[in-house]
Amino acid sequence: MDINFTESLRQLTDFLRNIEQLHEEEELTKAHVEHPEDLVFSGGSQGATRAITAITDTIKNPKAITIKWDGYPALIFGRGPDGKFSIMDKHMFNKKDGTGRLVYSPEQFVKYDMDRGVDRSQLHQLIAEIWPGLEKSDNGKGYYWGDLLFSQPLEPQQDGLYHFRANPNGITYTVDPNSEIGQELTGKQAAIVVHQFIPVNAMTTDEATPLNGTIGNLQNNSNVAIVPAKMPITPKLKLNNRLVTSANSSISKYGKAVDQLMSTAPQSASAFQQLFTTYINKKIVTKDLSNLVDGFYQYFQSRPMTDSMRNKLSQHLEANKAGVMGAFAIWIAIYNLKMSIVNQLNKAAETAPVQGYLQDGTRTQEGFVSQGLKFVDRMGFSAQNLAGQR
């Protein structure tokens, strides 16, 4: 049997490049809270229906809406079954052998990274600074998942407000020092906003539950402010029935075709779904959601993959054109419905003591969380954030 080693090597190289790119894109797009519109890719017609239900339930229960702060980095801290305090990131917490949780001091955090050949010296300094304060604020068992807002004491600027930005590609916040939250931040070395609690015996972060705008059993008794994600006011929201009807009609028209597309793909479900979500994020960076279907086929052809996989996927997409068209039709319908809520929430937040601004000066929040999903203006914050990461 003749073997074309050059062709085999090229296919192997393409395969490895594809794996590497998928990993990088997963790191950019992966989040523990999904966008409602993306549920059509991960859950087909049922996911889309869940998204609409979540949006309508948000209207019915506005008190449960929380602010999605643009903090960085995301940290998990708390006490394990033995009562020992630890700080870690998501990957450390989820490490299967459990060693990522066996970090009980800033020095052990540094050693953990050194042992795996990773240099995070800037993070190490930050961890050392906030460790004593977070340890003092937490006397119970279990873990809290949050995002750092700032790590140096705040001083009022010329406008009399505090200014800070945790994410280099994200939101710049202003806070009135005389407000309730402003007083909580005054004189603090750092601040972290907490949004989820992880039970003490949890195996992974998948078992995290929302704090619903509270700080759980934590105490604000140290030089690190613990900030709840609650909205300072309860917004009054109105449901756009026309957009609800449009979204439901899209599911009725295309639901079966979308389910067929997603359930019979010739590769793993996660990899096939990511083909769609990564493409959507690329479109969001350009701030252009037109021609989604034609653009998707062009994007697919540019993806690095083996000839065998490209042929299989090409045949699958060709045989399921209605499903591809339907997936994007449903996505747009749910996105428009969600944005009708996001715009109302941003309007309600205009009178809050915390304001957020994009790099171009646009006033906005990163987004909001409700019913386990994130309500974000992806053409605003997401476009800026993703563009900066790339």
Short mmCIF file of C-alpha atoms in Angstrom, two decimals:
data_model
loop_
_atom_site.label_atom_id
_atom_site.label_comp_id
_atom_site.label_asym_id
_atom_site.label_seq_id
_atom_site.Cartn_x
_atom_site.Cartn_y
_atom_site.Cartn_z
CA MET A 1 0.00 0.00 0.00
CA ASP A 2 1.42 3.40 -1.01
CA ILE A 3 1.41 6.11 1.63
CA ASN A 4 1.71 9.78 0.77
CA PHE A 5 3.71 10.94 3.77
CA THR A 6 3.66 14.59 2.66
CA GLU A 7 -0.12 14.63 2.44
CA SER A 8 -0.45 12.74 5.75
CA LEU A 9 1.87 15.21 7.48
CA ARG A 10 -0.05 18.15 6.05
CA GLN A 11 -3.35 16.72 7.28
CA LEU A 12 -1.86 16.10 10.73
CA THR A 13 -0.56 19.66 10.84
CA ASP A 14 -3.96 21.04 9.82
CA PHE A 15 -5.61 18.89 12.47
CA LEU A 16 -3.29 20.14 15.22
CA ARG A 17 -3.73 23.74 14.10
CA ASN A 18 -7.47 23.25 14.23
CA ILE A 19 -7.29 21.85 17.76
CA GLU A 20 -5.10 24.76 18.85
CA GLN A 21 -7.42 27.33 17.29
CA LEU A 22 -10.48 25.72 18.82
CA HIS A 23 -8.79 25.83 22.22
CA GLU A 24 -7.91 29.51 21.84
CA GLU A 25 -11.43 30.37 20.67
CA GLU A 26 -12.92 28.38 23.53
CA GLU A 27 -10.89 30.43 26.01
CA LEU A 28 -12.17 33.65 24.40
CA THR A 29 -15.82 32.66 24.16
CA LYS A 30 -16.31 30.25 27.06
CA ALA A 31 -18.34 31.56 29.93
CA HIS A 32 -20.33 30.05 32.78
CA VAL A 33 -23.39 32.17 31.85
CA GLU A 34 -24.76 31.97 28.29
CA HIS A 35 -26.43 34.55 26.06
CA PRO A 36 -30.14 33.70 25.53
CA GLU A 37 -29.80 33.80 21.74
CA ASP A 38 -26.88 31.33 21.76
CA LEU A 39 -29.11 28.64 23.28
CA VAL A 40 -30.37 27.82 19.78
CA PHE A 41 -26.87 26.56 18.95
CA SER A 42 -26.39 24.56 22.15
CA GLY A 43 -29.96 23.34 22.59
CA GLY A 44 -31.75 23.62 19.27
CA SER A 45 -35.46 24.40 19.37
CA GLN A 46 -35.71 23.52 23.06
CA GLY A 47 -32.84 25.86 23.87
CA ALA A 48 -34.50 28.63 21.88
CA THR A 49 -37.79 28.08 23.69
CA ARG A 50 -35.96 28.19 27.02
CA ALA A 51 -34.44 31.52 26.00
CA ILE A 52 -37.85 33.05 25.29
CA THR A 53 -39.20 31.72 28.58
CA ALA A 54 -36.23 33.21 30.44
CA ILE A 55 -36.82 36.59 28.83
CA THR A 56 -40.53 36.63 29.67
CA ASP A 57 -39.79 35.46 33.22
CA THR A 58 -37.32 38.33 33.56
CA ILE A 59 -40.18 40.74 32.87
CA LYS A 60 -42.27 39.05 35.56
CA ASN A 61 -39.51 39.03 38.19
CA PRO A 62 -37.32 42.15 37.77
CA LYS A 63 -36.15 42.03 41.40
CA ALA A 64 -34.07 38.97 40.54
CA ILE A 65 -32.02 40.81 37.89
CA THR A 66 -28.40 41.46 38.88
CA ILE A 67 -25.65 43.58 37.35
CA LYS A 68 -22.97 41.78 35.36
CA TRP A 69 -19.93 43.75 36.49
CA ASP A 70 -16.93 43.87 34.16
CA GLY A 71 -14.32 42.72 36.67
CA TYR A 72 -10.99 41.01 36.11
CA PRO A 73 -9.57 38.56 36.93
CA ALA A 74 -12.25 36.08 37.97
CA LEU A 75 -11.32 34.45 41.27
CA ILE A 76 -12.73 31.73 43.48
CA PHE A 77 -12.07 31.98 47.20
CA GLY A 78 -13.33 30.31 50.34
CA ARG A 79 -12.85 27.43 52.75
CA GLY A 80 -12.87 23.73 51.97
CA PRO A 81 -14.11 20.84 54.15
CA ASP A 82 -11.10 21.24 56.44
CA GLY A 83 -11.88 24.94 56.99
CA LYS A 84 -8.65 26.10 55.36
CA PHE A 85 -8.89 29.27 53.26
CA SER A 86 -7.79 29.31 49.62
CA ILE A 87 -7.85 31.55 46.54
CA MET A 88 -7.71 30.09 43.02
CA ASP A 89 -8.94 30.53 39.48
CA LYS A 90 -11.55 28.41 37.69
CA HIS A 91 -9.04 26.02 36.16
CA MET A 92 -7.34 25.40 39.51
CA PHE A 93 -10.70 24.70 41.14
CA ASN A 94 -11.73 22.27 38.40
CA LYS A 95 -8.43 20.36 38.27
CA LYS A 96 -9.41 16.71 38.53
CA ASP A 97 -6.71 15.64 40.96
CA GLY A 98 -7.75 18.36 43.44
CA THR A 99 -4.29 19.90 43.74
CA GLY A 100 -5.54 23.26 42.46
CA ARG A 101 -7.51 23.69 45.68
CA LEU A 102 -4.60 22.79 47.96
CA VAL A 103 -3.24 26.35 47.88
CA TYR A 104 -3.42 27.84 51.38
CA SER A 105 -1.19 30.89 51.13
CA PRO A 106 0.12 33.36 48.53
CA GLU A 107 3.45 31.52 48.64
CA GLN A 108 1.77 28.20 47.82
CA PHE A 109 -0.09 29.92 44.97
CA VAL A 110 3.26 30.97 43.50
CA LYS A 111 4.73 27.49 43.98
CA TYR A 112 1.72 25.93 42.26
CA ASP A 113 2.43 28.02 39.17
CA MET A 114 6.17 27.41 39.31
CA ASP A 115 5.66 23.64 39.47
CA ARG A 116 3.67 23.76 36.23
CA GLY A 117 6.01 26.20 34.53
CA VAL A 118 3.62 29.18 34.44
CA ASP A 119 4.65 32.77 35.14
CA ARG A 120 1.81 34.90 36.51
CA SER A 121 3.93 37.29 38.54
CA GLN A 122 1.49 40.20 38.29
CA LEU A 123 -1.34 38.01 39.54
CA HIS A 124 0.90 36.70 42.33
CA GLN A 125 1.42 40.23 43.66
CA LEU A 126 -2.30 40.91 43.51
CA ILE A 127 -3.15 37.65 45.29
CA ALA A 128 -0.69 38.48 48.08
CA GLU A 129 -2.31 41.91 48.57
CA ILE A 130 -5.91 40.75 48.79
CA TRP A 131 -5.40 37.40 50.55
CA PRO A 132 -5.57 38.65 54.18
CA GLY A 133 -8.68 40.75 53.55
CA LEU A 134 -10.63 38.03 51.78
CA GLU A 135 -9.63 35.47 54.40
CA LYS A 136 -10.90 37.76 57.16
CA SER A 137 -14.24 38.29 55.41
CA ASP A 138 -14.99 34.57 55.09
CA ASN A 139 -15.63 32.43 58.18
CA GLY A 140 -17.87 29.77 56.65
CA LYS A 141 -17.30 26.74 54.44
CA GLY A 142 -17.81 26.77 50.69
CA TYR A 143 -16.49 28.99 47.94
CA TYR A 144 -17.40 32.32 46.36
CA TRP A 145 -16.91 33.15 42.70
CA GLY A 146 -16.33 36.77 41.85
CA ASP A 147 -14.48 39.35 39.77
CA LEU A 148 -11.92 41.85 41.01
CA LEU A 149 -12.96 45.46 40.43
CA PHE A 150 -9.84 47.31 41.55
CA SER A 151 -6.69 46.62 43.56
CA GLN A 152 -5.53 50.09 44.61
CA PRO A 153 -7.33 52.58 46.89
CA LEU A 154 -9.65 54.91 44.99
CA GLU A 155 -9.36 58.69 44.99
CA PRO A 156 -12.05 61.06 43.66
CA GLN A 157 -11.20 62.55 40.27
CA GLN A 158 -11.87 66.12 39.12
CA ASP A 159 -15.55 65.31 38.63
CA GLY A 160 -15.74 64.14 42.27
CA LEU A 161 -16.30 60.51 41.29
CA TYR A 162 -14.29 57.34 41.71
CA HIS A 163 -12.98 55.93 38.42
CA PHE A 164 -11.71 52.39 37.81
CA ARG A 165 -11.42 49.79 35.05
CA ALA A 166 -10.48 46.20 35.84
CA ASN A 167 -10.65 44.75 32.33
CA PRO A 168 -8.23 46.52 29.94
CA ASN A 169 -10.64 45.93 27.06
CA GLY A 170 -13.80 46.66 28.98
CA ILE A 171 -15.89 49.11 30.94
CA THR A 172 -14.64 52.18 32.80
CA TYR A 173 -16.76 52.68 35.90
CA THR A 174 -17.57 55.83 37.84
CA VAL A 175 -19.04 55.68 41.34
CA ASP A 176 -20.42 58.47 43.49
CA PRO A 177 -18.38 58.35 46.75
CA ASN A 178 -21.44 59.60 48.69
CA SER A 179 -23.65 56.73 47.56
CA GLU A 180 -24.11 53.55 49.56
CA ILE A 181 -21.78 51.57 47.32
CA GLY A 182 -19.35 54.49 47.16
CA GLN A 183 -19.05 54.49 50.94
CA GLU A 184 -18.40 50.73 50.86
CA LEU A 185 -15.48 51.32 48.47
CA THR A 186 -14.00 54.28 50.29
CA GLY A 187 -10.66 53.54 51.94
CA LYS A 188 -10.50 49.96 50.62
CA GLN A 189 -7.35 48.41 49.17
CA ALA A 190 -9.40 46.43 46.68
CA ALA A 191 -12.94 45.32 45.83
CA ILE A 192 -14.40 42.12 44.47
CA VAL A 193 -17.97 41.63 43.25
CA VAL A 194 -19.35 38.17 44.08
CA HIS A 195 -22.02 36.55 41.96
CA GLN A 196 -22.05 32.79 42.67
CA PHE A 197 -21.59 30.37 45.56
CA ILE A 198 -20.01 26.92 45.15
CA PRO A 199 -20.86 24.27 47.78
CA VAL A 200 -17.96 23.01 49.89
CA ASN A 201 -18.08 19.50 48.41
CA ALA A 202 -18.68 20.53 44.80
CA MET A 203 -16.64 18.66 42.22
CA THR A 204 -16.57 21.46 39.62
CA THR A 205 -17.75 25.02 39.08
CA ASP A 206 -20.77 23.60 37.24
CA GLU A 207 -22.36 23.23 40.70
CA ALA A 208 -22.21 26.98 41.37
CA THR A 209 -25.48 28.71 42.28
CA PRO A 210 -26.30 32.42 41.90
CA LEU A 211 -26.15 34.68 44.96
CA ASN A 212 -29.05 36.74 43.57
CA GLY A 213 -27.51 40.07 44.46
CA THR A 214 -26.35 39.16 47.97
CA ILE A 215 -22.88 38.51 49.39
CA GLY A 216 -23.97 35.25 51.03
CA ASN A 217 -22.36 34.76 54.45
CA LEU A 218 -19.39 36.99 53.70
CA GLN A 219 -18.71 40.04 55.86
CA ASN A 220 -17.49 43.49 54.87
CA ASN A 221 -14.99 43.68 57.71
CA SER A 222 -11.62 44.06 55.99
CA ASN A 223 -9.68 46.24 53.57
CA VAL A 224 -11.19 44.34 50.62
CA ALA A 225 -14.74 45.44 49.83
CA ILE A 226 -17.21 42.64 49.06
CA VAL A 227 -19.64 44.05 46.51
CA PRO A 228 -23.05 42.48 45.77
CA ALA A 229 -24.25 42.32 42.18
CA LYS A 230 -27.70 43.67 43.03
CA MET A 231 -29.27 46.47 41.03
CA PRO A 232 -29.68 49.64 43.12
CA ILE A 233 -33.25 50.04 41.82
CA THR A 234 -35.85 47.59 40.58
CA PRO A 235 -36.51 48.38 36.92
CA LYS A 236 -39.96 48.56 35.38
CA LEU A 237 -39.89 46.44 32.23
CA LYS A 238 -42.36 46.02 29.40
CA LEU A 239 -42.54 42.99 27.14
CA ASN A 240 -42.57 43.59 23.38
CA ASN A 241 -45.26 41.14 22.30
CA ARG A 242 -44.48 41.64 18.61
CA LEU A 243 -40.90 40.45 19.15
CA VAL A 244 -42.10 37.50 21.24
CA THR A 245 -44.44 36.46 18.44
CA SER A 246 -41.62 36.80 15.90
CA ALA A 247 -39.29 34.62 17.97
CA ASN A 248 -41.92 31.94 18.54
CA SER A 249 -42.83 31.96 14.84
CA SER A 250 -39.18 31.42 13.90
CA ILE A 251 -39.01 28.39 16.17
CA SER A 252 -42.25 26.98 14.75
CA LYS A 253 -40.98 27.46 11.19
CA TYR A 254 -37.41 26.25 11.57
CA GLY A 255 -37.24 24.27 14.82
CA LYS A 256 -37.29 20.77 13.30
CA ALA A 257 -34.71 21.69 10.67
CA VAL A 258 -32.40 23.19 13.30
CA ASP A 259 -32.70 20.11 15.50
CA GLN A 260 -31.84 17.92 12.52
CA LEU A 261 -28.81 20.11 11.73
CA MET A 262 -27.45 20.02 15.25
CA SER A 263 -28.21 16.42 16.21
CA THR A 264 -26.75 14.72 13.11
CA ALA A 265 -23.50 16.69 12.72
CA PRO A 266 -20.46 14.53 11.78
CA GLN A 267 -18.37 15.79 14.70
CA SER A 268 -18.80 16.29 18.45
CA ALA A 269 -21.73 18.45 19.50
CA SER A 270 -19.50 20.96 21.30
CA ALA A 271 -17.17 21.39 18.31
CA PHE A 272 -20.07 21.83 15.89
CA GLN A 273 -21.84 24.32 18.16
CA GLN A 274 -18.63 26.26 18.55
CA LEU A 275 -18.43 26.63 14.78
CA PHE A 276 -21.54 28.82 15.06
CA THR A 277 -20.73 30.72 18.26
CA THR A 278 -17.19 31.57 17.15
CA TYR A 279 -18.53 32.83 13.83
CA ILE A 280 -21.10 34.97 15.64
CA ASN A 281 -18.38 36.50 17.81
CA LYS A 282 -16.36 37.36 14.70
CA LYS A 283 -19.41 39.10 13.25
CA ILE A 284 -19.94 40.96 16.51
CA VAL A 285 -16.38 42.29 16.41
CA THR A 286 -17.20 43.82 13.01
CA LYS A 287 -20.50 45.20 14.42
CA ASP A 288 -22.28 43.83 11.36
CA LEU A 289 -24.97 41.17 11.74
CA SER A 290 -26.11 41.27 8.12
CA ASN A 291 -25.78 38.34 5.70
CA LEU A 292 -25.28 35.84 8.53
CA VAL A 293 -26.03 32.77 6.43
CA ASP A 294 -23.82 33.57 3.43
CA GLY A 295 -21.08 34.81 5.74
CA PHE A 296 -21.22 31.58 7.72
CA TYR A 297 -20.51 29.43 4.65
CA GLN A 298 -17.57 31.67 3.74
CA TYR A 299 -16.27 31.49 7.30
CA PHE A 300 -16.60 27.71 7.34
CA GLN A 301 -14.47 27.39 4.21
CA SER A 302 -11.68 29.41 5.86
CA ARG A 303 -11.52 27.20 8.93
CA PRO A 304 -8.38 25.06 9.31
CA MET A 305 -9.37 21.39 9.36
CA THR A 306 -8.54 18.13 7.62
CA ASP A 307 -9.85 17.57 4.09
CA SER A 308 -11.85 14.61 5.38
CA MET A 309 -13.65 16.67 8.04
CA ARG A 310 -14.22 19.56 5.63
CA ASN A 311 -15.87 17.23 3.14
CA LYS A 312 -18.08 15.68 5.80
CA LEU A 313 -19.15 19.05 7.18
CA SER A 314 -19.70 20.47 3.69
CA GLN A 315 -22.03 17.63 2.84
CA HIS A 316 -23.84 18.00 6.17
CA LEU A 317 -24.33 21.76 5.79
CA GLU A 318 -25.44 21.35 2.18
CA ALA A 319 -28.00 18.73 3.19
CA ASN A 320 -29.29 20.93 6.02
CA LYS A 321 -29.53 24.37 4.42
CA ALA A 322 -32.90 24.99 6.02
CA GLY A 323 -31.41 24.24 9.42
CA VAL A 324 -28.54 26.68 8.90
CA MET A 325 -30.92 29.39 7.72
CA GLY A 326 -33.28 28.62 10.59
CA ALA A 327 -30.58 28.69 13.26
CA PHE A 328 -29.58 32.23 12.34
CA ALA A 329 -33.20 33.35 11.88
CA ILE A 330 -34.03 32.16 15.39
CA TRP A 331 -30.80 33.67 16.75
CA ILE A 332 -31.65 37.10 15.33
CA ALA A 333 -35.25 36.94 16.57
CA ILE A 334 -34.19 36.10 20.13
CA TYR A 335 -31.35 38.63 20.04
CA ASN A 336 -33.79 41.40 19.07
CA LEU A 337 -36.17 40.32 21.83
CA LYS A 338 -33.37 40.27 24.39
CA MET A 339 -32.09 43.68 23.28
CA SER A 340 -35.54 45.16 23.90
CA ILE A 341 -34.97 44.21 27.55
CA VAL A 342 -31.30 45.26 27.64
CA ASN A 343 -32.18 48.73 26.35
CA GLN A 344 -34.77 49.14 29.10
CA LEU A 345 -32.29 47.95 31.74
CA ASN A 346 -29.61 50.36 30.52
CA LYS A 347 -32.17 53.16 30.63
CA ALA A 348 -33.13 52.25 34.19
CA ALA A 349 -29.46 52.21 35.20
CA GLU A 350 -28.90 55.80 34.04
CA THR A 351 -29.91 57.10 37.46
CA ALA A 352 -27.74 54.62 39.39
CA PRO A 353 -24.67 55.82 41.36
CA VAL A 354 -22.57 53.40 39.30
CA GLN A 355 -22.11 54.28 35.64
CA GLY A 356 -20.13 52.46 32.96
CA TYR A 357 -18.51 53.78 29.78
CA LEU A 358 -17.07 52.17 26.67
CA GLN A 359 -13.83 53.44 25.17
CA ASP A 360 -15.75 55.69 22.77
CA GLY A 361 -17.57 57.33 25.67
CA THR A 362 -20.86 55.46 25.25
CA ARG A 363 -22.57 55.09 28.61
CA THR A 364 -23.56 51.49 29.29
CA GLN A 365 -23.28 48.61 31.70
CA GLU A 366 -21.48 45.43 30.67
CA GLY A 367 -24.82 43.73 31.03
CA PHE A 368 -27.18 42.04 33.43
CA VAL A 369 -27.93 38.50 34.61
CA SER A 370 -31.38 37.01 34.91
CA GLN A 371 -32.78 33.48 34.93
CA GLY A 372 -29.26 32.07 34.70
CA LEU A 373 -28.52 33.92 31.43
CA LYS A 374 -26.64 37.11 30.59
CA PHE A 375 -28.36 40.07 28.98
CA VAL A 376 -25.59 41.94 27.17
CA ASP A 377 -25.48 44.42 24.29
CA ARG A 378 -23.04 42.41 22.23
CA MET A 379 -22.65 45.17 19.65
CA GLY A 380 -21.39 47.43 22.42
CA PHE A 381 -19.42 45.85 25.26
CA SER A 382 -18.88 42.46 23.61
CA ALA A 383 -17.60 43.96 20.37
CA GLN A 384 -15.08 46.11 22.24
CA ASN A 385 -13.98 43.33 24.57
CA LEU A 386 -13.58 40.66 21.89
CA ALA A 387 -11.73 43.06 19.59
CA GLY A 388 -9.26 43.80 22.38
CA GLN A 389 -8.69 40.12 23.14
CA ARG A 390 -7.98 39.32 19.48
#
